[in-house]
Amino acid sequence: MNLFNQALEFENRPNPYPIYAQMGPLHRQDDGTWVATSKDVIAQLLVDPRLSSDPRLKTAAGRIEVEVEAMGRPPFLLLDPPHHDRLRRLVSKHFGPALIASLEPRIHALVADCLDRHPTGMDVIGDLAYPLPVQIICDILGVPAKDEPRFRDWSEKLADTLDLLRTPEQEYNVPGAVAHLDLAFYVSNLLAERRGNPQGDMLSALSVETEMSDLEIIQTVILLLLAGHETTVNLIGNGVLALLRFPHCWARLAQEADWIEPVVEEILRFDPPIQFRTRTALAPIPIDGQVIPAGAQVVLLLAAGQRDSKHFASPNVFDPDRPVQPLLAFGLGIHFCFGAPLARLEGRIALGELARRLQEPRLLEDPPPYRKNPALRGPSSLPIAYAGVRP
């Protein structure tokens, strides 16, 4: 079996890293897929315009291309220039640093409320890591609070469709397709309401963008739901897991609130929310002494690159004090993760408050159960218990 395919087996989800370490910097699998594990190689490929992000190019023709077209053009994260650049520029006007900074009090309040409602234990994923970013992205978009549970359900189903390496028998994800259509219909109705009655939210702002079609607005909202949500779920879940497995780090963070920034950056390196991204070569790409042929599927194994021993001493040790260097966790170049600043803010507040307020926390299950999606790798639940919650 190809090593990367072996790493994707669900039984290896709790710890695929030993298998990643067995792969070469860039190698071709028997099925023709190329896998990059070197930090240098991944960084070069992330900014190479000869690699396409468009999932419709994963096959030259046939079911996958037809199904994607039937659901409309993908969101801008999965498009190439010039469509990507135009849409990202338009959306960036409404999702800038000022908006992110204004959310800090709301995030603090939601985390505090969660801790107050769970005095001796919680499921970190179900009680905090999932609902927190859903509530925040719904606030940003202007989704009524009563509809937030529906957004969580849609997000979970849509996440299972992202970055899966399709095989002939696994080309169509019915729950994901239905969730996409249901969410698109919901957003279409809400968009019409905002045009008639603007509320000062992001959807209201997008509703008057003359350079965006309704379909492009709908796809952008779906993207924001995923980019502003799924990364945070895994950042918080993987972060709690790492800190409790390295209890001296939890204890130090409880005493040194200012340490949270390097802690979050080390979580992003050590166990990133997005394990890999897939691309398609538009032309032959000479790199690392080899040539990736046109049409090849390329896997950029971000999680392996961030444990590259050429760049990180003792890469399998969780060490927030290691020297700072650029990370791959949110990508590079034009496709740098749109939700990264929000995910970082939510992660810093949630993990900082957990460390400060929880007394004697412990894992109740290690390893915890994991989500099915190997690209968005993180616990599906993470039960913990503790002696109490400090004020």
CSV table of C-alpha atoms in Angstrom, one decimal:
chain,number,residue,atom,x,y,z
A,1,MET,CA,0.0,0.0,0.0
A,2,ASN,CA,1.2,3.5,-0.7
A,3,LEU,CA,2.3,5.2,2.5
A,4,PHE,CA,0.0,8.2,2.1
A,5,ASN,CA,-3.0,6.0,1.5
A,6,GLN,CA,-1.9,4.1,4.6
A,7,ALA,CA,-1.8,7.3,6.6
A,8,LEU,CA,-5.4,8.1,5.5
A,9,GLU,CA,-6.7,4.8,7.0
A,10,PHE,CA,-9.1,5.7,9.8
A,11,GLU,CA,-7.2,3.4,12.2
A,12,ASN,CA,-4.2,5.8,11.9
A,13,ARG,CA,-6.2,9.0,12.4
A,14,PRO,CA,-5.1,9.4,16.1
A,15,ASN,CA,-1.4,9.6,15.0
A,16,PRO,CA,-0.5,9.6,11.3
A,17,TYR,CA,2.8,11.4,11.9
A,18,PRO,CA,5.0,8.3,12.1
A,19,ILE,CA,3.8,7.3,8.7
A,20,TYR,CA,4.3,10.8,7.3
A,21,ALA,CA,7.9,10.6,8.5
A,22,GLN,CA,8.6,7.5,6.4
A,23,MET,CA,7.8,9.4,3.1
A,24,GLY,CA,10.4,11.2,1.0
A,25,PRO,CA,10.4,15.0,0.5
A,26,LEU,CA,8.5,14.5,-2.8
A,27,HIS,CA,7.4,11.1,-4.1
A,28,ARG,CA,5.1,9.6,-6.7
A,29,GLN,CA,2.6,7.0,-5.5
A,30,ASP,CA,1.6,4.0,-7.6
A,31,ASP,CA,-1.7,5.7,-8.5
A,32,GLY,CA,0.1,8.7,-10.0
A,33,THR,CA,-0.5,11.1,-7.1
A,34,TRP,CA,2.5,13.1,-6.0
A,35,VAL,CA,2.9,13.8,-2.2
A,36,ALA,CA,5.1,16.6,-0.9
A,37,THR,CA,6.2,16.4,2.8
A,38,SER,CA,9.3,18.7,2.8
A,39,LYS,CA,8.6,22.2,4.2
A,40,ASP,CA,10.7,23.7,1.4
A,41,VAL,CA,9.0,21.8,-1.4
A,42,ILE,CA,5.5,22.5,0.0
A,43,ALA,CA,6.3,26.2,0.4
A,44,GLN,CA,7.4,26.4,-3.2
A,45,LEU,CA,4.4,24.5,-4.6
A,46,LEU,CA,1.9,26.6,-2.5
A,47,VAL,CA,2.9,29.7,-4.5
A,48,ASP,CA,3.5,28.0,-7.9
A,49,PRO,CA,0.9,29.3,-10.4
A,50,ARG,CA,1.2,26.0,-12.3
A,51,LEU,CA,-0.8,24.3,-9.6
A,52,SER,CA,-4.6,24.7,-9.8
A,53,SER,CA,-6.9,24.7,-6.8
A,54,ASP,CA,-10.0,24.1,-8.9
A,55,PRO,CA,-11.5,20.8,-7.9
A,56,ARG,CA,-13.2,20.5,-11.3
A,57,LEU,CA,-9.8,19.7,-12.7
A,58,LYS,CA,-9.4,16.5,-10.7
A,59,THR,CA,-10.8,14.7,-13.7
A,60,ALA,CA,-10.6,15.7,-17.3
A,61,ALA,CA,-14.3,14.8,-17.8
A,62,GLY,CA,-17.1,12.8,-16.2
A,63,ARG,CA,-19.0,12.6,-13.0
A,64,ILE,CA,-17.0,14.8,-10.7
A,65,GLU,CA,-16.8,17.7,-13.1
A,66,VAL,CA,-20.5,17.4,-14.0
A,67,GLU,CA,-21.6,17.3,-10.3
A,68,VAL,CA,-19.5,20.4,-9.4
A,69,GLU,CA,-20.9,22.3,-12.3
A,70,ALA,CA,-24.4,21.3,-11.4
A,71,MET,CA,-23.8,23.0,-7.9
A,72,GLY,CA,-22.4,26.1,-9.5
A,73,ARG,CA,-18.8,27.5,-9.6
A,74,PRO,CA,-16.8,26.7,-6.5
A,75,PRO,CA,-16.1,29.4,-3.9
A,76,PHE,CA,-13.1,31.6,-4.5
A,77,LEU,CA,-10.8,29.5,-2.2
A,78,LEU,CA,-11.1,26.8,-4.9
A,79,LEU,CA,-10.7,29.0,-7.9
A,80,ASP,CA,-7.7,30.2,-9.8
A,81,PRO,CA,-6.9,33.8,-11.0
A,82,PRO,CA,-8.5,35.9,-12.3
A,83,HIS,CA,-11.9,34.8,-10.7
A,84,HIS,CA,-10.2,34.1,-7.4
A,85,ASP,CA,-8.5,37.5,-7.2
A,86,ARG,CA,-11.6,39.4,-8.1
A,87,LEU,CA,-13.8,37.7,-5.5
A,88,ARG,CA,-11.3,37.7,-2.7
A,89,ARG,CA,-10.7,41.5,-3.2
A,90,LEU,CA,-14.4,42.2,-3.0
A,91,VAL,CA,-15.0,40.1,0.2
A,92,SER,CA,-11.8,41.3,1.9
A,93,LYS,CA,-13.3,44.8,2.1
A,94,HIS,CA,-15.9,43.4,4.6
A,95,PHE,CA,-13.7,41.0,6.6
A,96,GLY,CA,-10.8,43.1,7.7
A,97,PRO,CA,-8.8,43.5,10.9
A,98,ALA,CA,-11.2,46.0,12.4
A,99,LEU,CA,-14.1,43.5,12.2
A,100,ILE,CA,-11.9,40.7,13.7
A,101,ALA,CA,-10.8,43.0,16.6
A,102,SER,CA,-14.4,44.0,17.4
A,103,LEU,CA,-15.3,40.4,18.0
A,104,GLU,CA,-13.0,39.9,21.0
A,105,PRO,CA,-15.5,40.9,23.7
A,106,ARG,CA,-18.1,38.6,22.2
A,107,ILE,CA,-15.7,35.6,22.1
A,108,HIS,CA,-14.7,36.2,25.7
A,109,ALA,CA,-18.4,36.3,26.7
A,110,LEU,CA,-19.2,33.0,24.9
A,111,VAL,CA,-16.2,31.2,26.4
A,112,ALA,CA,-17.1,32.4,29.9
A,113,ASP,CA,-20.7,31.3,29.5
A,114,CYS,CA,-19.6,27.9,28.4
A,115,LEU,CA,-17.3,27.5,31.5
A,116,ASP,CA,-20.0,28.7,33.8
A,117,ARG,CA,-22.4,26.1,32.5
A,118,HIS,CA,-20.0,23.2,32.9
A,119,PRO,CA,-18.6,23.4,36.4
A,120,THR,CA,-16.9,20.0,36.6
A,121,GLY,CA,-16.5,18.7,33.0
A,122,MET,CA,-17.4,19.1,29.3
A,123,ASP,CA,-16.9,17.7,25.9
A,124,VAL,CA,-14.5,20.3,24.5
A,125,ILE,CA,-15.7,19.8,21.0
A,126,GLY,CA,-19.4,19.6,21.4
A,127,ASP,CA,-19.7,22.2,24.2
A,128,LEU,CA,-17.1,24.7,23.1
A,129,ALA,CA,-15.1,24.1,19.9
A,130,TYR,CA,-18.1,23.7,17.7
A,131,PRO,CA,-20.6,26.2,19.0
A,132,LEU,CA,-18.2,29.0,19.6
A,133,PRO,CA,-17.1,29.6,15.9
A,134,VAL,CA,-20.6,28.9,14.7
A,135,GLN,CA,-22.0,31.6,16.8
A,136,ILE,CA,-19.3,34.0,15.8
A,137,ILE,CA,-19.6,33.4,12.1
A,138,CYS,CA,-23.4,33.7,12.3
A,139,ASP,CA,-22.9,37.0,14.1
A,140,ILE,CA,-20.7,38.2,11.3
A,141,LEU,CA,-23.0,37.1,8.6
A,142,GLY,CA,-26.2,38.2,10.3
A,143,VAL,CA,-27.8,34.8,10.8
A,144,PRO,CA,-30.6,34.8,13.3
A,145,ALA,CA,-29.6,33.0,16.6
A,146,LYS,CA,-32.5,30.6,16.2
A,147,ASP,CA,-30.9,29.2,13.0
A,148,GLU,CA,-27.4,28.6,14.4
A,149,PRO,CA,-28.0,24.9,15.1
A,150,ARG,CA,-28.8,24.4,11.4
A,151,PHE,CA,-25.5,26.0,10.4
A,152,ARG,CA,-23.6,23.6,12.6
A,153,ASP,CA,-25.3,20.6,11.0
A,154,TRP,CA,-24.6,22.0,7.5
A,155,SER,CA,-21.0,22.7,8.4
A,156,GLU,CA,-20.4,19.2,9.7
A,157,LYS,CA,-21.8,17.6,6.5
A,158,LEU,CA,-20.0,20.0,4.2
A,159,ALA,CA,-16.7,19.4,5.9
A,160,ASP,CA,-16.8,15.8,5.0
A,161,THR,CA,-16.7,16.8,1.3
A,162,LEU,CA,-13.5,18.8,1.5
A,163,ASP,CA,-10.1,17.6,0.2
A,164,LEU,CA,-11.1,13.9,0.0
A,165,LEU,CA,-9.0,12.0,-2.5
A,166,ARG,CA,-11.8,10.6,-4.6
A,167,THR,CA,-12.0,7.0,-5.8
A,168,PRO,CA,-14.5,5.8,-8.4
A,169,GLU,CA,-16.8,4.4,-5.6
A,170,GLN,CA,-16.5,7.5,-3.4
A,171,GLU,CA,-17.0,10.3,-5.9
A,172,TYR,CA,-20.4,11.5,-4.5
A,173,ASN,CA,-21.1,12.5,-1.0
A,174,VAL,CA,-24.9,12.6,-0.7
A,175,PRO,CA,-25.3,14.3,2.7
A,176,GLY,CA,-22.7,16.9,1.7
A,177,ALA,CA,-24.5,17.6,-1.5
A,178,VAL,CA,-27.9,17.9,0.2
A,179,ALA,CA,-26.4,20.2,2.9
A,180,HIS,CA,-24.9,22.4,0.2
A,181,LEU,CA,-28.2,22.8,-1.5
A,182,ASP,CA,-30.1,23.4,1.7
A,183,LEU,CA,-27.6,26.0,2.9
A,184,ALA,CA,-27.6,27.7,-0.5
A,185,PHE,CA,-31.4,27.9,-0.5
A,186,TYR,CA,-31.3,29.3,3.1
A,187,VAL,CA,-28.7,32.0,2.2
A,188,SER,CA,-30.6,32.9,-1.0
A,189,ASN,CA,-33.7,33.7,1.1
A,190,LEU,CA,-31.7,35.6,3.8
A,191,LEU,CA,-29.9,37.5,1.0
A,192,ALA,CA,-33.3,38.7,-0.4
A,193,GLU,CA,-34.4,39.7,3.1
A,194,ARG,CA,-31.3,41.8,3.7
A,195,ARG,CA,-31.7,43.6,0.3
A,196,GLY,CA,-35.1,44.8,1.5
A,197,ASN,CA,-34.1,45.4,5.1
A,198,PRO,CA,-30.3,45.9,5.6
A,199,GLN,CA,-29.0,45.1,9.1
A,200,GLY,CA,-25.4,46.3,9.1
A,201,ASP,CA,-24.1,42.8,8.9
A,202,MET,CA,-21.8,41.2,6.4
A,203,LEU,CA,-24.5,39.6,4.3
A,204,SER,CA,-26.2,43.0,4.0
A,205,ALA,CA,-22.9,44.5,2.8
A,206,LEU,CA,-22.4,41.8,0.2
A,207,SER,CA,-26.0,42.1,-0.9
A,208,VAL,CA,-25.2,45.5,-2.5
A,209,GLU,CA,-21.9,44.4,-4.2
A,210,THR,CA,-22.7,45.1,-7.8
A,211,GLU,CA,-19.6,43.1,-9.0
A,212,MET,CA,-20.9,39.9,-7.4
A,213,SER,CA,-23.7,37.7,-8.6
A,214,ASP,CA,-26.1,36.2,-6.2
A,215,LEU,CA,-24.5,32.8,-6.8
A,216,GLU,CA,-21.1,34.2,-6.0
A,217,ILE,CA,-22.4,35.7,-2.8
A,218,ILE,CA,-24.0,32.4,-1.7
A,219,GLN,CA,-20.8,30.5,-2.4
A,220,THR,CA,-18.8,33.0,-0.5
A,221,VAL,CA,-21.1,32.7,2.6
A,222,ILE,CA,-20.7,28.9,2.4
A,223,LEU,CA,-16.9,29.4,2.3
A,224,LEU,CA,-16.9,31.8,5.2
A,225,LEU,CA,-18.9,29.3,7.2
A,226,LEU,CA,-16.3,26.6,6.6
A,227,ALA,CA,-13.2,28.7,6.7
A,228,GLY,CA,-14.3,30.7,9.7
A,229,HIS,CA,-15.5,27.6,11.6
A,230,GLU,CA,-13.8,24.3,10.8
A,231,THR,CA,-10.2,25.6,11.4
A,232,THR,CA,-11.2,26.8,14.8
A,233,VAL,CA,-12.9,23.6,15.8
A,234,ASN,CA,-9.7,21.6,15.3
A,235,LEU,CA,-7.4,24.4,16.6
A,236,ILE,CA,-9.2,24.3,20.0
A,237,GLY,CA,-9.6,20.5,20.1
A,238,ASN,CA,-6.0,19.7,19.0
A,239,GLY,CA,-4.8,22.4,21.3
A,240,VAL,CA,-6.5,21.1,24.5
A,241,LEU,CA,-5.3,17.6,23.6
A,242,ALA,CA,-1.7,18.8,23.2
A,243,LEU,CA,-1.7,20.9,26.4
A,244,LEU,CA,-3.1,18.1,28.5
A,245,ARG,CA,-0.6,15.6,27.1
A,246,PHE,CA,2.2,18.0,28.0
A,247,PRO,CA,0.8,19.1,31.4
A,248,HIS,CA,3.8,21.3,32.2
A,249,CYS,CA,2.7,23.5,29.3
A,250,TRP,CA,-0.9,23.7,30.6
A,251,ALA,CA,0.4,24.6,34.1
A,252,ARG,CA,2.7,27.4,32.8
A,253,LEU,CA,-0.1,28.8,30.6
A,254,ALA,CA,-2.4,28.9,33.6
A,255,GLN,CA,0.2,31.2,35.3
A,256,GLU,CA,1.5,33.2,32.3
A,257,ALA,CA,-1.4,34.5,30.2
A,258,ASP,CA,1.0,36.3,27.8
A,259,TRP,CA,2.4,32.9,26.8
A,260,ILE,CA,-0.8,32.1,24.8
A,261,GLU,CA,0.5,33.5,21.4
A,262,PRO,CA,3.5,31.1,21.1
A,263,VAL,CA,1.4,28.3,22.5
A,264,VAL,CA,-1.2,28.8,19.7
A,265,GLU,CA,1.5,29.0,17.0
A,266,GLU,CA,3.1,25.8,18.3
A,267,ILE,CA,-0.3,24.1,18.2
A,268,LEU,CA,-0.6,25.2,14.6
A,269,ARG,CA,2.8,23.6,13.9
A,270,PHE,CA,2.5,20.5,16.0
A,271,ASP,CA,-1.1,19.4,15.1
A,272,PRO,CA,-2.5,21.8,12.5
A,273,PRO,CA,-6.3,22.1,11.8
A,274,ILE,CA,-5.8,21.3,8.1
A,275,GLN,CA,-3.5,18.3,7.4
A,276,PHE,CA,-3.2,18.6,3.6
A,277,ARG,CA,-4.5,20.4,0.5
A,278,THR,CA,-4.8,19.0,-3.0
A,279,ARG,CA,-3.8,20.6,-6.2
A,280,THR,CA,-3.7,19.7,-9.9
A,281,ALA,CA,-0.6,20.4,-12.1
A,282,LEU,CA,-1.5,22.5,-15.1
A,283,ALA,CA,2.0,22.1,-16.7
A,284,PRO,CA,5.1,20.1,-16.0
A,285,ILE,CA,6.8,21.3,-12.8
A,286,PRO,CA,10.5,20.6,-12.2
A,287,ILE,CA,11.2,20.5,-8.5
A,288,ASP,CA,13.4,18.7,-6.0
A,289,GLY,CA,15.2,16.9,-8.9
A,290,GLN,CA,12.0,15.5,-10.3
A,291,VAL,CA,9.3,16.6,-12.7
A,292,ILE,CA,5.6,16.6,-11.7
A,293,PRO,CA,3.7,16.0,-15.0
A,294,ALA,CA,0.8,18.0,-16.2
A,295,GLY,CA,-2.5,16.7,-15.0
A,296,ALA,CA,-1.1,15.0,-11.9
A,297,GLN,CA,-2.9,15.3,-8.6
A,298,VAL,CA,-0.5,16.8,-6.0
A,299,VAL,CA,-1.0,16.5,-2.2
A,300,LEU,CA,0.7,19.2,-0.1
A,301,LEU,CA,1.0,17.5,3.2
A,302,LEU,CA,1.2,20.6,5.4
A,303,ALA,CA,1.3,18.6,8.7
A,304,ALA,CA,4.4,16.7,7.6
A,305,GLY,CA,6.1,19.9,6.5
A,306,GLN,CA,5.7,21.3,9.9
A,307,ARG,CA,7.5,18.4,11.5
A,308,ASP,CA,10.3,18.6,9.0
A,309,SER,CA,13.5,17.9,11.0
A,310,LYS,CA,15.5,20.1,8.6
A,311,HIS,CA,13.6,23.1,10.0
A,312,PHE,CA,12.4,22.0,13.5
A,313,ALA,CA,14.6,20.4,16.2
A,314,SER,CA,12.8,17.6,18.0
A,315,PRO,CA,9.8,18.1,15.7
A,316,ASN,CA,7.6,15.6,17.6
A,317,VAL,CA,7.9,17.5,20.9
A,318,PHE,CA,5.4,20.1,21.7
A,319,ASP,CA,7.6,23.1,22.6
A,320,PRO,CA,6.0,26.7,22.4
A,321,ASP,CA,9.5,28.2,23.2
A,322,ARG,CA,11.1,26.9,20.0
A,323,PRO,CA,12.4,29.7,17.6
A,324,VAL,CA,9.7,31.3,15.6
A,325,GLN,CA,9.6,30.7,11.9
A,326,PRO,CA,6.9,30.9,9.2
A,327,LEU,CA,4.3,28.1,9.3
A,328,LEU,CA,2.4,26.3,6.6
A,329,ALA,CA,-0.8,25.7,8.7
A,330,PHE,CA,-2.9,28.2,6.9
A,331,GLY,CA,-1.1,28.0,3.5
A,332,LEU,CA,0.9,30.6,1.6
A,333,GLY,CA,0.4,32.9,-1.3
A,334,ILE,CA,-3.0,33.9,-2.8
A,335,HIS,CA,-4.8,31.0,-1.2
A,336,PHE,CA,-3.7,31.8,2.4
A,337,CYS,CA,-6.6,30.8,4.6
A,338,PHE,CA,-9.2,33.6,4.7
A,339,GLY,CA,-10.3,32.6,8.2
A,340,ALA,CA,-6.8,32.5,9.8
A,341,PRO,CA,-6.9,35.8,11.8
A,342,LEU,CA,-10.3,34.8,13.2
A,343,ALA,CA,-9.2,31.3,14.0
A,344,ARG,CA,-6.1,32.5,15.8
A,345,LEU,CA,-8.2,35.0,17.9
A,346,GLU,CA,-10.7,32.4,18.9
A,347,GLY,CA,-8.0,29.9,19.7
A,348,ARG,CA,-6.1,32.3,21.9
A,349,ILE,CA,-9.1,33.3,23.9
A,350,ALA,CA,-10.6,29.9,24.3
A,351,LEU,CA,-7.4,28.1,25.2
A,352,GLY,CA,-6.2,30.9,27.4
A,353,GLU,CA,-9.4,30.9,29.4
A,354,LEU,CA,-9.5,27.2,29.7
A,355,ALA,CA,-6.0,27.1,31.1
A,356,ARG,CA,-6.6,30.0,33.5
A,357,ARG,CA,-10.0,28.8,34.9
A,358,LEU,CA,-10.0,25.0,34.9
A,359,GLN,CA,-8.7,23.3,38.0
A,360,GLU,CA,-6.8,20.0,37.6
A,361,PRO,CA,-8.2,19.2,34.2
A,362,ARG,CA,-7.7,15.7,32.8
A,363,LEU,CA,-8.5,13.7,29.6
A,364,LEU,CA,-11.2,11.1,30.0
A,365,GLU,CA,-10.3,9.3,26.8
A,366,ASP,CA,-6.9,9.2,25.1
A,367,PRO,CA,-6.8,8.9,22.2
A,368,PRO,CA,-10.2,10.4,21.7
A,369,PRO,CA,-12.4,9.5,18.8
A,370,TYR,CA,-11.6,11.3,15.6
A,371,ARG,CA,-13.5,12.8,12.7
A,372,LYS,CA,-13.8,10.9,9.4
A,373,ASN,CA,-12.2,13.6,7.3
A,374,PRO,CA,-8.4,13.1,7.1
A,375,ALA,CA,-7.8,16.6,5.8
A,376,LEU,CA,-9.7,18.4,8.5
A,377,ARG,CA,-8.2,16.1,11.2
A,378,GLY,CA,-9.3,16.6,14.8
A,379,PRO,CA,-11.2,14.9,17.6
A,380,SER,CA,-14.9,14.3,17.0
A,381,SER,CA,-15.4,14.6,20.8
A,382,LEU,CA,-13.0,15.4,23.6
A,383,PRO,CA,-14.4,14.7,27.1
A,384,ILE,CA,-12.5,16.2,30.0
A,385,ALA,CA,-13.1,16.5,33.7
A,386,TYR,CA,-11.8,19.0,36.3
A,387,ALA,CA,-12.1,19.8,39.9
A,388,GLY,CA,-13.8,23.1,39.4
A,389,VAL,CA,-13.8,26.4,37.5
A,390,ARG,CA,-12.0,29.5,38.9
A,391,PRO,CA,-13.8,32.8,38.7
